[in-house]
mmCIF file of C-alpha atoms and ligand atoms in Angstrom:
data_model
loop_
_atom_site.group_PDB
_atom_site.id
_atom_site.type_symbol
_atom_site.label_atom_id
_atom_site.label_comp_id
_atom_site.label_asym_id
_atom_site.label_seq_id
_atom_site.Cartn_x
_atom_site.Cartn_y
_atom_site.Cartn_z
ATOM 1 C CA UNK T 5 6.697 -23.808 5.838
ATOM 2 C CA UNK T 6 2.945 -23.560 6.323
ATOM 3 C CA UNK T 7 1.266 -24.055 9.670
ATOM 4 C CA UNK T 8 -1.719 -26.414 9.784
ATOM 5 C CA UNK T 9 -4.846 -24.402 10.706
ATOM 6 C CA UNK T 10 -7.725 -25.369 12.983
ATOM 7 C CA UNK T 11 -10.167 -27.834 11.432
ATOM 8 C CA UNK T 12 -13.968 -27.366 11.422
ATOM 9 C CA UNK T 13 -16.467 -29.974 10.321
ATOM 10 C CA UNK T 14 -19.825 -28.906 8.852
ATOM 11 C CA UNK T 15 -22.729 -31.117 7.878
ATOM 12 C CA UNK T 16 -25.368 -30.072 5.356
ATOM 13 C CA UNK T 17 -28.085 -31.710 3.304
ATOM 14 C CA UNK T 18 -27.153 -29.635 0.277
ATOM 15 C CA UNK T 19 -23.840 -28.031 -0.613
ATOM 16 C CA UNK T 20 -23.431 -25.272 -3.201
ATOM 17 C CA UNK T 21 -19.763 -24.837 -4.100
ATOM 18 C CA UNK T 22 -19.511 -21.307 -5.509
ATOM 19 C CA UNK T 23 -16.097 -19.932 -4.655
ATOM 20 C CA UNK T 24 -15.699 -18.571 -8.243
ATOM 21 C CA UNK T 25 -14.434 -20.737 -11.072
ATOM 22 C CA UNK T 26 -10.780 -21.198 -10.166
ATOM 23 C CA UNK T 27 -11.249 -21.604 -6.407
ATOM 24 C CA UNK T 28 -14.261 -23.900 -6.831
ATOM 25 C CA UNK T 29 -12.338 -26.124 -9.207
ATOM 26 C CA UNK T 30 -9.282 -26.188 -6.954
ATOM 27 C CA UNK T 31 -11.466 -27.117 -3.984
ATOM 28 C CA UNK T 32 -13.105 -29.964 -5.919
ATOM 29 C CA UNK T 33 -9.792 -31.225 -7.326
ATOM 30 C CA UNK T 34 -8.388 -31.235 -3.806
ATOM 31 C CA UNK T 35 -11.386 -33.148 -2.387
ATOM 32 C CA UNK T 36 -10.147 -36.667 -3.095
ATOM 33 C CA UNK T 37 -11.175 -40.019 -1.626
ATOM 34 C CA UNK T 38 -11.055 -43.673 -2.621
ATOM 35 C CA UNK T 39 -14.258 -43.147 -4.589
ATOM 36 C CA UNK T 40 -12.984 -39.941 -6.236
ATOM 37 C CA UNK T 41 -9.182 -40.170 -6.572
ATOM 38 C CA UNK T 42 -9.092 -37.354 -9.172
ATOM 39 C CA UNK T 43 -11.375 -34.869 -7.399
ATOM 40 C CA UNK T 44 -14.959 -34.816 -6.176
ATOM 41 C CA UNK T 45 -17.433 -35.767 -8.891
ATOM 42 C CA UNK T 46 -14.683 -36.162 -11.481
ATOM 43 C CA UNK T 47 -15.702 -39.466 -13.067
ATOM 44 C CA UNK T 48 -15.550 -37.867 -16.517
ATOM 45 C CA UNK T 49 -11.992 -36.525 -16.159
ATOM 46 C CA UNK T 50 -13.303 -33.109 -17.302
ATOM 47 C CA UNK T 51 -12.868 -31.316 -13.958
ATOM 48 C CA UNK T 52 -10.305 -28.532 -14.367
ATOM 49 C CA UNK T 53 -10.377 -28.665 -18.185
ATOM 50 C CA UNK T 54 -11.982 -26.422 -20.847
ATOM 51 C CA UNK T 55 -10.994 -23.207 -19.061
ATOM 52 C CA UNK T 56 -12.271 -20.137 -20.960
ATOM 53 C CA UNK T 57 -12.019 -16.365 -20.649
ATOM 54 C CA UNK T 58 -13.241 -13.705 -23.052
ATOM 55 C CA UNK T 59 -10.574 -11.865 -24.973
ATOM 56 C CA UNK T 60 -10.956 -8.079 -25.015
ATOM 57 C CA UNK T 61 -7.613 -7.030 -26.505
ATOM 58 C CA UNK T 62 -8.546 -5.853 -29.982
ATOM 59 C CA UNK T 63 -10.367 -2.703 -31.036
ATOM 60 C CA UNK T 64 -9.789 0.888 -32.096
ATOM 61 C CA UNK T 65 -9.905 4.442 -30.832
ATOM 62 C CA UNK T 66 -10.383 7.752 -32.623
ATOM 63 C CA UNK T 67 -11.089 11.468 -32.328
ATOM 64 C CA UNK T 68 -14.140 13.332 -33.616
ATOM 65 C CA UNK T 69 -13.868 17.083 -34.051
ATOM 66 C CA UNK T 70 -17.619 17.658 -34.450
ATOM 67 C CA UNK T 71 -20.317 18.118 -31.792
ATOM 68 C CA UNK T 72 -18.103 20.413 -29.726
ATOM 69 C CA UNK T 73 -21.201 22.256 -28.470
ATOM 70 C CA UNK T 74 -22.397 19.010 -26.844
ATOM 71 C CA UNK T 75 -21.417 18.043 -23.335
ATOM 72 C CA UNK T 76 -22.531 15.717 -20.566
ATOM 73 C CA UNK T 77 -22.810 15.708 -16.796
ATOM 74 C CA UNK T 78 -20.305 13.821 -14.686
ATOM 75 C CA UNK T 79 -17.012 12.372 -15.810
ATOM 76 C CA UNK T 80 -18.225 10.778 -19.042
ATOM 77 C CA UNK T 81 -21.422 9.573 -20.723
ATOM 78 C CA UNK T 82 -22.564 5.988 -20.342
ATOM 79 C CA UNK T 83 -20.627 3.307 -22.194
ATOM 80 C CA UNK T 84 -22.076 1.539 -25.229
ATOM 81 C CA UNK T 85 -22.434 -2.034 -26.387
ATOM 82 C CA UNK T 86 -22.841 -3.189 -29.987
ATOM 83 C CA UNK T 87 -24.471 -6.616 -29.886
ATOM 84 C CA UNK T 88 -22.893 -9.554 -31.706
ATOM 85 C CA UNK T 89 -23.350 -9.179 -35.471
ATOM 86 C CA UNK T 90 -21.049 -11.814 -37.041
ATOM 87 C CA UNK T 91 -21.726 -15.545 -37.561
ATOM 88 C CA UNK T 92 -25.263 -15.223 -36.210
ATOM 89 C CA UNK T 93 -26.172 -18.331 -38.131
ATOM 90 C CA UNK T 94 -23.412 -20.870 -37.452
ATOM 91 C CA UNK T 95 -24.465 -22.844 -40.533
ATOM 92 C CA UNK T 96 -23.634 -19.884 -42.756
ATOM 93 C CA UNK T 97 -20.302 -18.777 -41.367
ATOM 94 C CA UNK T 98 -18.749 -16.159 -43.662
ATOM 95 C CA UNK T 99 -15.607 -15.654 -41.610
ATOM 96 C CA UNK T 100 -12.375 -17.506 -40.962
ATOM 97 C CA UNK T 101 -13.321 -17.953 -37.298
ATOM 98 C CA UNK T 102 -16.166 -19.629 -35.405
ATOM 99 C CA UNK T 103 -18.648 -17.867 -33.095
ATOM 100 C CA UNK T 104 -18.483 -14.113 -32.445
ATOM 101 C CA UNK T 105 -18.025 -11.018 -30.344
ATOM 102 C CA UNK T 106 -19.769 -7.895 -29.123
ATOM 103 C CA UNK T 107 -18.141 -4.484 -29.014
ATOM 104 C CA UNK T 108 -17.978 -2.427 -25.824
ATOM 105 C CA UNK T 109 -16.662 1.093 -25.514
ATOM 106 C CA UNK T 110 -17.128 4.615 -24.315
ATOM 107 C CA UNK T 111 -16.983 8.155 -25.654
ATOM 108 C CA UNK T 112 -15.749 11.208 -23.793
ATOM 109 C CA UNK T 113 -14.566 14.777 -24.258
ATOM 110 C CA UNK T 114 -10.840 15.169 -23.747
ATOM 111 C CA UNK T 115 -9.810 17.158 -20.678
ATOM 112 C CA UNK T 116 -7.285 19.880 -20.061
ATOM 113 C CA UNK T 117 -4.226 17.758 -19.299
ATOM 114 C CA UNK T 118 -2.981 17.651 -22.917
ATOM 115 C CA UNK T 119 -2.817 21.475 -22.839
ATOM 116 C CA UNK T 120 -0.007 21.217 -20.291
ATOM 117 C CA UNK T 121 2.277 19.981 -23.051
ATOM 118 C CA UNK T 122 2.388 23.399 -24.687
ATOM 119 C CA UNK T 123 1.360 25.981 -22.092
ATOM 120 C CA UNK T 124 0.302 29.247 -23.733
ATOM 121 C CA UNK T 125 -1.503 32.301 -22.470
ATOM 122 C CA UNK T 126 -2.163 34.054 -19.220
ATOM 123 C CA UNK T 127 -5.074 35.210 -17.001
ATOM 124 C CA UNK T 128 -8.773 34.946 -17.893
ATOM 125 C CA UNK T 129 -8.328 33.584 -21.444
ATOM 126 C CA UNK T 130 -5.778 31.053 -20.270
ATOM 127 C CA UNK T 131 -8.175 29.858 -17.530
ATOM 128 C CA UNK T 132 -11.060 29.619 -20.031
ATOM 129 C CA UNK T 133 -8.882 27.665 -22.444
ATOM 130 C CA UNK T 134 -7.843 25.219 -19.733
ATOM 131 C CA UNK T 135 -11.430 24.644 -18.591
ATOM 132 C CA UNK T 136 -12.819 24.130 -22.114
ATOM 133 C CA UNK T 137 -13.124 20.427 -22.884
ATOM 134 C CA UNK T 138 -11.255 18.995 -25.862
ATOM 135 C CA UNK T 139 -12.679 17.015 -28.804
ATOM 136 C CA UNK T 140 -14.704 13.813 -28.524
ATOM 137 C CA UNK T 141 -12.825 10.533 -28.420
ATOM 138 C CA UNK T 142 -14.147 6.999 -28.563
ATOM 139 C CA UNK T 143 -12.385 3.823 -27.420
ATOM 140 C CA UNK T 144 -13.931 0.486 -28.261
ATOM 141 C CA UNK T 145 -12.891 -3.166 -28.145
ATOM 142 C CA UNK T 146 -14.412 -6.532 -28.935
ATOM 143 C CA UNK T 147 -15.369 -8.934 -26.151
ATOM 144 C CA UNK T 148 -14.856 -12.221 -27.943
ATOM 145 C CA UNK T 149 -15.881 -15.791 -27.373
ATOM 146 C CA UNK T 150 -13.168 -18.268 -26.446
ATOM 147 C CA UNK T 151 -13.766 -21.865 -27.472
ATOM 148 C CA UNK T 152 -13.477 -24.617 -24.836
ATOM 149 C CA UNK T 153 -10.155 -26.453 -25.323
ATOM 150 C CA UNK T 154 -9.442 -29.533 -23.216
ATOM 151 C CA UNK T 155 -5.802 -28.519 -22.764
ATOM 152 C CA UNK T 156 -6.674 -25.076 -21.344
ATOM 153 C CA UNK T 157 -6.800 -26.205 -17.762
ATOM 154 C CA UNK T 158 -6.429 -25.753 -14.025
ATOM 155 C CA UNK T 159 -4.516 -28.307 -11.983
ATOM 156 C CA UNK T 160 -3.076 -28.503 -8.495
ATOM 157 C CA UNK T 161 0.637 -28.003 -8.035
ATOM 158 C CA UNK T 162 2.330 -31.256 -7.106
ATOM 159 C CA UNK T 163 4.513 -29.841 -4.334
ATOM 160 C CA UNK T 164 3.967 -26.126 -3.665
ATOM 161 C CA UNK T 165 1.471 -25.098 -0.971
ATOM 162 C CA UNK T 166 -0.155 -21.802 0.057
ATOM 163 C CA UNK T 167 -0.031 -20.452 3.604
ATOM 164 C CA UNK T 168 -2.998 -22.641 4.615
ATOM 165 C CA UNK T 169 -1.272 -25.781 3.375
ATOM 166 C CA UNK T 170 -3.447 -26.083 0.277
ATOM 167 C CA UNK T 171 -1.856 -26.911 -3.087
ATOM 168 C CA UNK T 172 -1.157 -23.918 -5.318
ATOM 169 C CA UNK T 173 -3.235 -23.723 -8.470
ATOM 170 C CA UNK T 174 -1.419 -24.126 -11.799
ATOM 171 C CA UNK T 175 -3.065 -22.647 -14.867
ATOM 172 C CA UNK T 176 -2.270 -23.663 -18.453
ATOM 173 C CA UNK T 177 -4.085 -21.342 -20.812
ATOM 174 C CA UNK T 178 -3.620 -19.753 -24.194
ATOM 175 C CA UNK T 179 -5.853 -18.153 -26.791
ATOM 176 C CA UNK T 180 -5.591 -20.160 -29.973
ATOM 177 C CA UNK T 181 -5.980 -19.712 -33.726
ATOM 178 C CA UNK T 182 -9.754 -19.111 -33.656
ATOM 179 C CA UNK T 183 -9.484 -16.356 -31.024
ATOM 180 C CA UNK T 184 -6.482 -14.777 -32.791
ATOM 181 C CA UNK T 185 -8.325 -14.675 -36.120
ATOM 182 C CA UNK T 186 -11.359 -13.152 -34.408
ATOM 183 C CA UNK T 187 -9.167 -10.429 -32.891
ATOM 184 C CA UNK T 188 -7.853 -9.467 -36.352
ATOM 185 C CA UNK T 189 -11.471 -9.174 -37.538
ATOM 186 C CA UNK T 190 -12.509 -7.094 -34.504
ATOM 187 C CA UNK T 191 -9.696 -4.609 -35.024
ATOM 188 C CA UNK T 192 -10.575 -4.151 -38.707
ATOM 189 C CA UNK T 193 -14.297 -3.749 -37.986
ATOM 190 C CA UNK T 194 -13.699 -1.247 -35.183
ATOM 191 C CA UNK T 195 -11.405 0.840 -37.389
ATOM 192 C CA UNK T 196 -13.954 0.803 -40.214
ATOM 193 C CA UNK T 197 -16.837 1.812 -37.934
ATOM 194 C CA UNK T 198 -14.966 4.792 -36.528
ATOM 195 C CA UNK T 199 -13.776 5.963 -39.941
ATOM 196 C CA UNK T 200 -17.305 5.646 -41.384
ATOM 197 C CA UNK T 201 -18.652 7.696 -38.475
ATOM 198 C CA UNK T 202 -16.270 10.551 -39.281
ATOM 199 C CA UNK T 203 -13.575 9.912 -36.682
ATOM 200 C CA UNK T 204 -9.991 10.960 -37.344
ATOM 201 C CA UNK T 205 -6.667 9.699 -35.930
ATOM 202 C CA UNK T 206 -8.169 6.199 -35.897
ATOM 203 C CA UNK T 207 -5.815 3.771 -34.161
ATOM 204 C CA UNK T 208 -6.504 0.064 -34.309
ATOM 205 C CA UNK T 209 -4.938 -1.982 -31.527
ATOM 206 C CA UNK T 210 -4.449 -5.496 -30.271
ATOM 207 C CA UNK T 211 -2.995 -5.537 -26.769
ATOM 208 C CA UNK T 212 -2.530 -9.349 -26.874
ATOM 209 C CA UNK T 213 -3.468 -9.564 -23.202
ATOM 210 C CA UNK T 214 -3.135 -13.086 -21.770
ATOM 211 C CA UNK T 215 -6.154 -15.127 -20.666
ATOM 212 C CA UNK T 216 -7.504 -14.014 -17.303
ATOM 213 C CA UNK T 217 -7.313 -10.339 -18.251
ATOM 214 C CA UNK T 218 -11.064 -10.031 -18.846
ATOM 215 C CA UNK T 219 -11.664 -11.844 -15.489
ATOM 216 C CA UNK T 220 -14.489 -13.969 -16.968
ATOM 217 C CA UNK T 221 -12.944 -17.348 -16.227
ATOM 218 C CA UNK T 222 -15.324 -20.289 -16.671
ATOM 219 C CA UNK T 223 -15.851 -23.836 -17.929
ATOM 220 C CA UNK T 224 -13.860 -26.126 -15.615
ATOM 221 C CA UNK T 225 -16.770 -28.206 -14.216
ATOM 222 C CA UNK T 226 -18.935 -28.299 -17.310
ATOM 223 C CA UNK T 227 -22.622 -29.152 -17.438
ATOM 224 C CA UNK T 228 -23.897 -31.820 -19.803
ATOM 225 C CA UNK T 229 -26.354 -34.633 -20.323
ATOM 226 C CA UNK T 230 -23.730 -37.373 -20.366
ATOM 227 C CA UNK T 231 -21.866 -38.123 -17.084
ATOM 228 C CA UNK T 232 -19.031 -39.537 -19.202
ATOM 229 C CA UNK T 233 -18.272 -36.118 -20.691
ATOM 230 C CA UNK T 234 -19.464 -33.652 -18.037
ATOM 231 C CA UNK T 235 -19.324 -32.992 -14.293
ATOM 232 C CA UNK T 236 -22.772 -31.414 -13.715
ATOM 233 C CA UNK T 237 -26.243 -32.136 -15.046
ATOM 234 C CA UNK T 238 -28.584 -29.533 -16.548
ATOM 235 C CA UNK T 239 -29.550 -28.273 -13.064
ATOM 236 C CA UNK T 240 -25.907 -27.736 -11.993
ATOM 237 C CA UNK T 241 -26.111 -30.837 -9.829
ATOM 238 C CA UNK T 242 -23.135 -33.170 -9.778
ATOM 239 C CA UNK T 243 -23.840 -36.304 -11.785
ATOM 240 C CA UNK T 244 -21.956 -38.377 -9.240
ATOM 241 C CA UNK T 245 -22.832 -36.602 -5.936
ATOM 242 C CA UNK T 246 -26.473 -35.553 -6.013
ATOM 243 C CA UNK T 247 -26.423 -33.112 -3.093
ATOM 244 C CA UNK T 248 -23.517 -31.029 -4.435
ATOM 245 C CA UNK T 249 -24.299 -28.139 -6.799
ATOM 246 C CA UNK T 250 -21.926 -25.762 -8.607
ATOM 247 C CA UNK T 251 -23.486 -22.651 -10.121
ATOM 248 C CA UNK T 252 -20.569 -20.290 -10.687
ATOM 249 C CA UNK T 253 -18.729 -19.930 -14.004
ATOM 250 C CA UNK T 254 -17.193 -23.399 -13.757
ATOM 251 C CA UNK T 255 -20.497 -24.877 -14.989
ATOM 252 C CA UNK T 256 -20.370 -23.171 -18.417
ATOM 253 C CA UNK T 257 -19.892 -25.263 -21.547
ATOM 254 C CA UNK T 258 -19.346 -22.303 -23.858
ATOM 255 C CA UNK T 259 -18.414 -18.740 -23.038
ATOM 256 C CA UNK T 260 -20.569 -16.970 -25.659
ATOM 257 C CA UNK T 261 -19.459 -13.340 -25.804
ATOM 258 C CA UNK T 262 -21.723 -11.667 -23.256
ATOM 259 C CA UNK T 263 -20.549 -10.564 -19.820
ATOM 260 C CA UNK T 264 -21.373 -13.720 -17.896
ATOM 261 C CA UNK T 265 -22.408 -12.872 -14.327
ATOM 262 C CA UNK T 266 -26.150 -12.438 -14.942
ATOM 263 C CA UNK T 267 -26.194 -15.917 -16.486
ATOM 264 C CA UNK T 268 -24.506 -17.365 -13.395
ATOM 265 C CA UNK T 269 -27.153 -15.661 -11.248
ATOM 266 C CA UNK T 270 -30.001 -17.032 -13.369
ATOM 267 C CA UNK T 271 -28.515 -20.541 -13.249
ATOM 268 C CA UNK T 272 -28.094 -20.207 -9.477
ATOM 269 C CA UNK T 273 -31.735 -19.199 -9.000
ATOM 270 C CA UNK T 274 -32.905 -22.109 -11.148
ATOM 271 C CA UNK T 275 -30.651 -24.658 -9.424
ATOM 272 C CA UNK T 276 -31.691 -23.410 -5.965
ATOM 273 C CA UNK T 277 -35.384 -23.838 -6.771
ATOM 274 C CA UNK T 278 -34.697 -27.317 -8.137
ATOM 275 C CA UNK T 279 -32.695 -28.265 -5.024
ATOM 276 C CA UNK T 280 -35.401 -27.022 -2.651
ATOM 277 C CA UNK T 281 -38.083 -28.965 -4.560
ATOM 278 C CA UNK T 282 -35.951 -32.118 -4.439
ATOM 279 C CA UNK T 283 -35.312 -31.621 -0.742
ATOM 280 C CA UNK T 284 -39.028 -31.214 0.007
ATOM 281 C CA UNK T 285 -39.720 -34.482 -1.795
ATOM 282 C CA UNK T 286 -36.916 -36.176 0.187
ATOM 283 C CA UNK T 287 -35.102 -36.874 -3.058
ATOM 284 C CA UNK T 288 -31.771 -35.515 -1.866
HETATM 285 C C1 FAD D 304 -12.618 -5.778 -12.530
HETATM 286 C C2 FAD D 304 -13.707 -6.766 -12.891
HETATM 287 C C3 FAD D 304 -14.778 -6.320 -13.645
HETATM 288 C C4 FAD D 304 -15.799 -7.210 -13.975
HETATM 289 N N1 FAD D 304 -16.851 -6.751 -14.712
HETATM 290 C C5 FAD D 304 -17.852 -7.577 -15.027
HETATM 291 C C6 FAD D 304 -18.986 -7.103 -15.761
HETATM 292 O O1 FAD D 304 -19.089 -5.937 -16.113
HETATM 293 N N2 FAD D 304 -19.968 -7.992 -16.054
HETATM 294 C C7 FAD D 304 -19.898 -9.303 -15.682
HETATM 295 O O2 FAD D 304 -20.813 -10.055 -15.990
HETATM 296 N N3 FAD D 304 -18.838 -9.770 -14.976
HETATM 297 C C8 FAD D 304 -17.819 -8.952 -14.642
HETATM 298 N N4 FAD D 304 -16.739 -9.428 -13.942
HETATM 299 C C9 FAD D 304 -16.714 -10.852 -13.561
HETATM 300 C C10 FAD D 304 -17.524 -11.066 -12.285
HETATM 301 O O3 FAD D 304 -16.928 -10.347 -11.221
HETATM 302 C C11 FAD D 304 -17.545 -12.557 -11.955
HETATM 303 O O4 FAD D 304 -18.082 -13.266 -13.058
HETATM 304 C C12 FAD D 304 -18.436 -12.832 -10.762
HETATM 305 O O5 FAD D 304 -18.019 -12.110 -9.643
HETATM 306 C C13 FAD D 304 -18.380 -14.311 -10.445
HETATM 307 O O6 FAD D 304 -19.216 -14.557 -9.353
HETATM 308 P P1 FAD D 304 -18.907 -15.734 -8.366
HETATM 309 O O7 FAD D 304 -19.989 -15.732 -7.342
HETATM 310 O O8 FAD D 304 -18.655 -16.977 -9.137
HETATM 311 O O9 FAD D 304 -17.491 -15.388 -7.708
HETATM 312 P P2 FAD D 304 -17.095 -14.217 -6.713
HETATM 313 O O10 FAD D 304 -17.924 -13.013 -6.930
HETATM 314 O O11 FAD D 304 -15.606 -14.100 -6.810
HETATM 315 O O12 FAD D 304 -17.487 -14.818 -5.285
HETATM 316 C C14 FAD D 304 -16.827 -15.948 -4.750
HETATM 317 C C15 FAD D 304 -16.792 -15.796 -3.237
HETATM 318 O O13 FAD D 304 -16.276 -16.993 -2.659
HETATM 319 C C16 FAD D 304 -15.341 -16.658 -1.647
HETATM 320 N N5 FAD D 304 -14.393 -17.781 -1.508
HETATM 321 C C17 FAD D 304 -13.453 -18.184 -2.380
HETATM 322 N N6 FAD D 304 -12.768 -19.243 -1.915
HETATM 323 C C18 FAD D 304 -13.327 -19.551 -0.711
HETATM 324 C C19 FAD D 304 -13.058 -20.542 0.273
HETATM 325 N N7 FAD D 304 -12.118 -21.488 0.083
HETATM 326 N N8 FAD D 304 -13.814 -20.535 1.384
HETATM 327 C C20 FAD D 304 -14.789 -19.594 1.562
HETATM 328 N N9 FAD D 304 -15.074 -18.641 0.673
HETATM 329 C C21 FAD D 304 -14.351 -18.613 -0.445
HETATM 330 C C22 FAD D 304 -14.689 -15.378 -2.145
HETATM 331 O O14 FAD D 304 -14.133 -14.670 -1.076
HETATM 332 C C23 FAD D 304 -15.873 -14.656 -2.771
HETATM 333 O O15 FAD D 304 -16.595 -13.896 -1.827
HETATM 334 C C24 FAD D 304 -15.723 -8.565 -13.573
HETATM 335 C C25 FAD D 304 -14.622 -9.008 -12.806
HETATM 336 C C26 FAD D 304 -13.631 -8.113 -12.475
HETATM 337 C C27 FAD D 304 -12.454 -8.610 -11.648
#
């Protein structure tokens, strides 16, 4: 049984709800009243729906036996990012999937631990062998766009509560055909790139991680021009409650393939300026 906690009441002219996508959405869904029986600002019925996360399960790794005279400082060189290169023009889509992905990865020299498997030698030579780095390896995977599906959603559990007495969050999410087809393409492309670059022992993979694994959840209080189909307007302001703003990932209408946090920050800066201007003009 949960124990009811102390209650505090705060008043503010403007409220930014930015508890990160899932918590923000849960908070809004839980904020019901006669005016908003299905959650604050949820006239459209979109609140909680269209949940997205990037998939980053598919890619390839390989070993390169060249460049053994090259080394780097620290534990490994900087990672790399190959910008999106497929379906750049959506009108001329040459693939069996929509939208696209970027590839992220890193290269490093192998360490000494594999030499433990077959210990050979003694003294100075043995020490030198152990402290000589192994060949170069590269691991890379595609960060892929997930389309917004109405039935990928967050809802509040009907009966179960957390220790503060708030409803537990239920999540229904799966990657679908488009994402699965994109993953097949990513794996093939990654394998081809490594082979063309002279890598050996190339291993393509698809970990089939579930949604949430890339921790880029977004989309559950979408922006839009039409209050009938969206929760927020183009300045992240609730269509139905003009002094409430949401600028975390819940506002996104598509996930694109980029890491998303800089976009959230840019949207936050823009919405804050808009809110301050409105406040100064007494329009909030
Ligand atoms: C391991 C990992 C690696 C990542 N790497 C990248 C990356 O390389 N690039 C990238 O773009 N993104 C990355 N992300 C995603 C990134 O962390 C999120 O997109 C970003 O933090 C979202 O910002 P936010 O402000 O919405 O939420 P958060 O940063 O989670 O902040 C929300 C805040 O609200 C607070 N809060 C929640 N509920 C309540 C409540 N009821 N009352 C009061 N406070 C509350 C939380 O404590 C928290 O401080 C990564 C995530 C993880 C987990």
